Tab-separated table of C-alpha atoms and ligand atoms in Angstrom:
chain	number	residue	atom	x	y	z
C	1	MET	CA	85.680	94.853	112.947
C	2	PRO	CA	86.685	91.237	113.331
C	3	SER	CA	90.126	90.514	114.662
C	4	LEU	CA	92.456	88.794	112.208
C	5	ASP	CA	94.699	87.228	114.858
C	6	ASP	CA	97.384	84.931	113.468
C	7	GLN	CA	96.825	86.299	109.977
C	8	TRP	CA	99.423	87.765	107.704
C	9	PHE	CA	99.259	90.311	104.910
C	10	THR	CA	101.477	89.038	102.107
C	11	GLU	CA	102.570	90.839	98.972
C	12	VAL	CA	103.825	88.320	96.441
C	13	PHE	CA	106.374	89.427	93.841
C	14	GLN	CA	105.733	86.758	91.214
C	15	ASP	CA	108.446	87.793	88.779
C	16	GLU	CA	111.118	87.828	91.473
C	17	GLY	CA	109.936	84.674	93.229
C	18	THR	CA	109.784	86.474	96.585
C	19	ALA	CA	107.160	87.724	99.019
C	20	PHE	CA	106.929	90.108	101.966
C	21	SER	CA	104.621	89.475	104.930
C	22	LEU	CA	103.509	91.443	107.950
C	23	LYS	CA	101.490	89.984	110.775
C	24	VAL	CA	98.213	91.873	110.907
C	25	THR	CA	95.964	92.256	113.914
C	26	ARG	CA	92.971	93.529	111.947
C	27	LYS	CA	91.800	95.003	108.689
C	28	LEU	CA	90.821	98.588	109.427
C	29	HIS	CA	89.326	99.541	106.063
C	30	GLU	CA	88.796	98.407	102.485
C	31	GLU	CA	87.269	100.165	99.482
C	32	GLN	CA	87.378	100.365	95.732
C	33	THR	CA	88.167	103.981	94.820
C	34	PRO	CA	87.577	105.204	91.253
C	35	TYR	CA	91.253	104.404	90.539
C	36	GLN	CA	92.466	101.598	92.788
C	37	HIS	CA	91.626	99.063	95.461
C	38	ALA	CA	92.621	100.450	98.880
C	39	GLU	CA	93.176	98.459	102.060
C	40	ILE	CA	94.342	99.605	105.498
C	41	TYR	CA	95.606	97.101	108.063
C	42	GLU	CA	96.746	97.338	111.639
C	43	THR	CA	99.928	95.286	111.956
C	44	GLU	CA	101.513	93.796	115.027
C	45	THR	CA	104.909	95.517	114.715
C	46	PHE	CA	104.827	98.066	111.853
C	47	GLY	CA	101.826	100.179	112.889
C	48	ASN	CA	99.207	100.860	110.232
C	49	LEU	CA	99.757	99.655	106.674
C	50	MET	CA	98.363	101.145	103.448
C	51	VAL	CA	97.980	98.837	100.462
C	52	LEU	CA	96.868	99.943	96.966
C	53	ASP	CA	95.979	97.323	94.362
C	54	GLY	CA	97.708	94.692	96.498
C	55	CYS	CA	101.000	96.666	96.688
C	56	VAL	CA	102.321	98.010	99.982
C	57	MET	CA	102.436	101.816	99.910
C	58	LEU	CA	103.602	102.587	103.406
C	59	SER	CA	103.675	101.587	107.032
C	60	SER	CA	103.616	103.925	110.036
C	61	ARG	CA	106.891	102.467	111.238
C	62	ASP	CA	109.227	102.894	108.294
C	63	ASN	CA	107.734	105.497	105.911
C	64	PHE	CA	110.115	108.160	107.291
C	65	LEU	CA	112.956	106.572	105.305
C	66	TYR	CA	111.191	107.039	101.981
C	67	HIS	CA	109.553	110.392	102.641
C	68	GLU	CA	112.705	112.047	103.967
C	69	MET	CA	114.720	110.797	100.975
C	70	MET	CA	112.068	111.917	98.489
C	71	ALA	CA	112.186	115.455	99.870
C	72	HIS	CA	115.473	116.506	101.451
C	73	PRO	CA	118.204	115.522	98.929
C	74	ALA	CA	116.495	117.545	96.179
C	75	LEU	CA	115.689	120.485	98.448
C	76	PHE	CA	119.269	120.612	99.766
C	77	THR	CA	120.626	120.511	96.204
C	78	HIS	CA	118.552	123.294	94.640
C	79	ARG	CA	120.098	126.695	95.378
C	80	ASN	CA	116.881	128.287	96.645
C	81	PRO	CA	113.818	126.011	96.520
C	82	ARG	CA	110.667	128.063	97.041
C	83	ARG	CA	108.016	126.497	94.782
C	84	VAL	CA	107.551	122.733	94.849
C	85	ALA	CA	105.143	120.322	93.121
C	86	ILE	CA	104.529	116.759	94.282
C	87	ILE	CA	102.943	114.474	91.682
C	88	GLY	CA	101.235	111.569	93.468
C	89	GLY	CA	102.164	111.478	97.150
C	90	GLY	CA	98.512	111.404	98.234
C	91	ASP	CA	99.424	110.038	101.661
C	92	CYS	CA	100.948	113.497	102.363
C	93	GLY	CA	104.196	112.186	103.904
C	94	THR	CA	106.429	113.837	101.292
C	95	LEU	CA	104.388	117.038	101.594
C	96	ARG	CA	105.051	117.110	105.339
C	97	GLU	CA	108.808	116.781	104.775
C	98	VAL	CA	108.882	119.509	102.093
C	99	LEU	CA	107.002	121.892	104.378
C	100	ARG	CA	109.683	121.472	107.052
C	101	HIS	CA	111.871	123.738	104.887
C	102	PRO	CA	111.089	127.261	106.124
C	103	ASP	CA	112.100	128.954	102.841
C	104	VAL	CA	109.602	126.923	100.798
C	105	GLU	CA	106.754	129.302	99.970
C	106	GLU	CA	104.313	127.091	98.073
C	107	VAL	CA	103.740	123.355	97.550
C	108	TRP	CA	101.214	121.780	95.191
C	109	GLN	CA	100.299	118.136	95.795
C	110	VAL	CA	98.662	116.591	92.721
C	111	ASP	CA	97.263	113.107	93.252
C	112	ILE	CA	94.834	111.449	90.889
C	113	ASP	CA	92.961	109.809	93.781
C	114	GLU	CA	91.495	112.027	96.489
C	115	ARG	CA	90.523	108.941	98.500
C	116	VAL	CA	94.195	108.205	99.241
C	117	THR	CA	94.499	111.568	100.993
C	118	ARG	CA	91.228	111.107	102.879
C	119	LEU	CA	92.303	107.626	104.034
C	120	SER	CA	95.657	108.984	105.125
C	121	GLU	CA	93.952	111.723	107.147
C	122	THR	CA	92.024	109.022	109.002
C	123	TRP	CA	94.624	106.278	109.414
C	124	PHE	CA	97.960	108.147	109.157
C	125	PRO	CA	97.160	111.535	110.769
C	126	GLU	CA	100.820	112.119	111.618
C	127	LEU	CA	101.618	112.292	107.872
C	128	CYS	CA	98.885	114.882	107.372
C	129	GLU	CA	99.846	117.173	110.252
C	130	ALA	CA	101.086	119.877	107.827
C	131	ASN	CA	98.047	119.752	105.519
C	132	GLU	CA	96.585	122.904	107.034
C	133	ASP	CA	99.810	124.836	106.417
C	134	PRO	CA	98.798	127.832	104.229
C	135	ARG	CA	101.682	126.997	101.867
C	136	ALA	CA	100.078	123.616	101.016
C	137	HIS	CA	97.762	123.386	97.992
C	138	PHE	CA	95.900	120.291	96.802
C	139	PHE	CA	94.734	119.361	93.325
C	140	PHE	CA	93.106	115.993	92.674
C	141	GLY	CA	93.630	114.924	89.078
C	142	ASP	CA	96.054	113.338	86.659
C	143	GLY	CA	99.598	114.632	87.167
C	144	VAL	CA	100.475	113.999	83.518
C	145	ALA	CA	97.823	116.448	82.273
C	146	TRP	CA	98.398	118.914	85.148
C	147	ILE	CA	102.104	119.373	84.445
C	148	LYS	CA	101.428	119.848	80.707
C	149	ASP	CA	99.324	122.894	81.620
C	150	ALA	CA	101.878	124.369	84.036
C	151	VAL	CA	103.424	127.728	83.154
C	152	PRO	CA	107.130	127.472	82.108
C	153	ASP	CA	109.567	128.017	85.004
C	154	ARG	CA	106.714	127.635	87.497
C	155	PHE	CA	108.523	125.283	89.933
C	156	ASP	CA	111.959	124.908	91.515
C	157	VAL	CA	111.522	121.240	92.455
C	158	ILE	CA	109.096	118.604	91.120
C	159	ILE	CA	108.831	115.383	93.145
C	160	ILE	CA	107.182	112.373	91.492
C	161	ASP	CA	105.964	110.274	94.415
C	162	SER	CA	103.991	107.745	92.422
C	163	THR	CA	102.839	104.166	92.507
C	164	ASP	CA	104.698	101.619	90.349
C	165	PRO	CA	104.785	102.288	86.567
C	166	VAL	CA	101.542	100.493	85.775
C	167	GLY	CA	97.932	101.718	85.521
C	168	PRO	CA	97.444	105.465	86.112
C	169	ALA	CA	101.124	105.959	87.037
C	170	GLU	CA	102.496	104.596	83.747
C	171	GLY	CA	102.533	108.034	82.118
C	172	LEU	CA	104.617	109.397	85.017
C	173	PHE	CA	107.533	107.243	83.811
C	174	SER	CA	107.796	108.558	80.259
C	175	ALA	CA	110.111	110.811	78.261
C	176	GLU	CA	107.193	113.039	77.270
C	177	PHE	CA	106.220	113.603	80.906
C	178	TYR	CA	109.845	114.433	81.821
C	179	ARG	CA	109.950	116.954	78.955
C	180	ASP	CA	106.827	118.641	80.345
C	181	CYS	CA	108.385	118.643	83.829
C	182	HIS	CA	111.531	120.227	82.388
C	183	VAL	CA	109.475	123.050	80.887
C	184	ALA	CA	107.694	123.603	84.214
C	185	LEU	CA	111.060	123.624	86.002
C	186	GLY	CA	113.100	125.766	83.655
C	187	ASP	CA	116.855	125.341	83.581
C	188	SER	CA	117.554	125.731	87.302
C	189	GLY	CA	114.969	123.236	88.575
C	190	ILE	CA	115.368	119.727	89.971
C	191	LEU	CA	113.216	116.709	89.204
C	192	VAL	CA	113.095	113.793	91.647
C	193	GLN	CA	111.268	110.538	91.096
C	194	GLN	CA	110.815	107.429	93.192
C	195	SER	CA	112.741	104.879	91.121
C	196	GLU	CA	111.962	101.441	92.538
C	197	SER	CA	114.494	98.836	93.705
C	198	PRO	CA	118.178	99.122	92.685
C	199	LEU	CA	118.502	95.345	92.897
C	200	LEU	CA	115.439	94.514	90.796
C	201	HIS	CA	114.994	97.493	88.520
C	202	THR	CA	118.347	99.052	87.604
C	203	ARG	CA	118.480	97.324	84.205
C	204	SER	CA	114.840	97.863	83.449
C	205	ILE	CA	113.157	100.883	84.996
C	206	ILE	CA	116.115	102.944	86.294
C	207	GLN	CA	118.186	102.616	83.126
C	208	SER	CA	115.369	103.823	80.873
C	209	MET	CA	114.489	106.541	83.388
C	210	HIS	CA	118.060	107.880	83.125
C	211	ARG	CA	117.915	107.771	79.342
C	212	ASP	CA	114.496	109.452	79.167
C	213	MET	CA	115.412	112.183	81.679
C	214	ARG	CA	118.614	112.962	79.739
C	215	GLU	CA	116.663	113.008	76.491
C	216	ALA	CA	114.281	115.458	78.133
C	217	GLY	CA	117.250	117.812	78.539
C	218	LEU	CA	118.172	117.143	82.169
C	219	SER	CA	121.828	116.304	81.706
C	220	HIS	CA	122.733	115.193	85.244
C	221	VAL	CA	120.796	112.139	86.416
C	222	HIS	CA	121.733	110.417	89.647
C	223	THR	CA	120.036	107.599	91.581
C	224	LEU	CA	120.241	107.608	95.380
C	225	PRO	CA	119.582	104.235	97.071
C	226	PHE	CA	118.154	103.960	100.572
C	227	PRO	CA	116.629	101.228	102.754
C	228	GLN	CA	112.857	100.673	102.745
C	229	PRO	CA	111.944	97.438	104.520
C	230	VAL	CA	108.322	97.171	103.332
C	231	TYR	CA	109.149	97.439	99.603
C	232	PRO	CA	110.388	94.586	97.368
C	233	THR	CA	114.001	93.651	98.357
C	234	GLY	CA	113.886	96.164	101.246
C	235	TRP	CA	116.048	98.513	99.169
C	236	TRP	CA	114.626	101.463	97.233
C	237	SER	CA	115.771	104.575	95.420
C	238	CYS	CA	114.990	108.067	94.240
C	239	THR	CA	116.458	109.607	91.093
C	240	LEU	CA	117.464	113.271	90.830
C	241	ALA	CA	117.657	114.974	87.435
C	242	SER	CA	118.846	118.515	86.762
C	243	HIS	CA	121.109	120.722	84.673
C	244	ASP	CA	123.499	121.123	87.589
C	245	ASN	CA	125.529	118.226	88.942
C	246	PRO	CA	123.970	117.125	92.284
C	247	LEU	CA	127.413	115.979	93.451
C	248	VAL	CA	128.707	119.540	93.146
C	249	TYR	CA	125.670	121.554	94.199
C	250	PHE	CA	124.754	119.633	97.371
C	251	ARG	CA	124.387	122.333	100.087
C	252	GLU	CA	126.065	120.169	102.679
C	253	GLU	CA	126.436	122.865	105.325
C	254	ASP	CA	122.763	123.823	105.110
C	255	ALA	CA	121.803	120.144	105.388
C	256	ALA	CA	123.988	119.771	108.492
C	257	GLU	CA	122.405	122.865	110.065
C	258	ARG	CA	118.841	122.051	108.993
C	259	PRO	CA	116.358	123.759	111.342
C	260	PHE	CA	114.121	120.697	111.734
C	261	VAL	CA	114.259	117.162	113.089
C	262	THR	CA	114.788	114.157	110.814
C	263	ARG	CA	115.060	110.471	111.687
C	264	TYR	CA	117.034	109.129	108.714
C	265	TYR	CA	118.235	112.007	106.580
C	266	ASN	CA	121.350	113.954	107.473
C	267	GLU	CA	124.247	115.418	105.496
C	268	SER	CA	126.281	112.165	105.748
C	269	ILE	CA	123.373	109.973	104.631
C	270	HIS	CA	122.906	112.348	101.683
C	271	ARG	CA	126.609	112.222	100.765
C	272	GLY	CA	126.627	108.421	101.166
C	273	ALA	CA	123.525	107.990	98.985
C	274	LEU	CA	125.303	109.855	96.190
C	275	ALA	CA	127.894	107.044	96.057
C	276	GLN	CA	126.951	104.598	93.327
C	277	PRO	CA	127.208	100.847	93.977
C	278	GLN	CA	129.483	99.273	91.348
C	279	PHE	CA	126.763	97.214	89.614
C	280	MET	CA	124.661	100.371	89.224
C	281	ARG	CA	127.647	102.277	87.874
C	282	ASP	CA	128.267	99.474	85.374
C	283	GLN	CA	124.644	99.265	84.283
C	284	LEU	CA	123.881	102.991	84.231
C	285	GLU	CA	127.150	104.435	83.003
C	286	GLY	CA	128.730	101.481	81.213
I	301	SAM	N1	105.505	105.523	98.376
I	301	SAM	C1	104.677	104.854	97.465
I	301	SAM	C2	105.338	103.796	96.636
I	301	SAM	O1	106.471	104.013	96.145
I	301	SAM	O2	104.744	102.757	96.470
I	301	SAM	C3	103.875	105.811	96.676
I	301	SAM	C4	102.928	106.484	97.584
I	301	SAM	S1	101.681	107.510	96.967
I	301	SAM	C5	100.344	106.777	97.864
I	301	SAM	C6	101.408	107.094	95.287
I	301	SAM	C7	100.244	107.879	94.696
I	301	SAM	O3	100.430	108.053	93.296
I	301	SAM	C8	98.876	107.224	94.866
I	301	SAM	O4	98.145	107.919	95.828
I	301	SAM	C9	98.245	107.332	93.452
I	301	SAM	O5	96.891	107.721	93.493
I	301	SAM	C10	99.134	108.383	92.809
I	301	SAM	N2	99.123	108.384	91.345
I	301	SAM	C11	99.239	107.311	90.508
I	301	SAM	N3	99.157	107.733	89.235
I	301	SAM	C12	99.004	109.091	89.250
I	301	SAM	C13	98.850	110.102	88.241
I	301	SAM	N4	98.855	109.803	86.948
I	301	SAM	N5	98.718	111.388	88.653
I	301	SAM	C14	98.719	111.712	89.974
I	301	SAM	N6	98.828	110.807	90.958
I	301	SAM	C15	98.976	109.512	90.604
């Protein structure tokens, strides 16, 4: 493939008047899947880069921040997480983190686009290293319809690792979907959703997410910010929703003694992420 020396991949955020660029050495792959336009680049300093519909999904270098935060805070808050569903997450990075928990017995990954998983197997094999784990199950289809059909109380944790709330992912950011997740979780389950940038989206997406999750019957809703350099503003978040207060039920000792290696997550990072910046407190609780 031709070298793209001195070229940059740029994602422009029109509404915010900002852009993020990475110097790319070559384009490794490009295709139109049935659902989205996929591109894979090799970058000079961030390893491989996956882009869907022009939006950066992940880079080899910094995806550990996001994937560890999507998995471990929820799994170290639930009393005994054994059955987990991941809606979206086709790159398999969140799946790998969930499977690090030895007591997890079963994980379903439900992504609408099988091509994302196949591309990840080729270009991000380290994220897919747990795909052969017998506890891992794959279903390729719409997560909105799949969760509607789930048996009540089927899961302990549901992780919504989706693209932004446009196109096929729009329905994953709705009160009706959260109600269906609540049924599939029962009263002791935990829902976690990637919730965009605290700086850009607290007033818009995160605020309505809190309202919709509460309306769906999950009374404790808490957003945990964390760094993510390749996403807009470099600052991202996940939102936990449950009947039990995540500030009280955090299994801090278990997190400190976790029997696996992490690069970002630890018990102090978890505790720190539960602290709410003042502007978020004002906008979400005020
Ligand atoms: N970390 C990423 C981010 O925040 O930008 C998300 C990564 S993951 C690749 C997102 C996945 O959500 C994509 O593979 C996409 O196919 C999937 N997705 C979007 N809408 C979906 C739906 N309705 N049901 C299941 N998967 C969906």
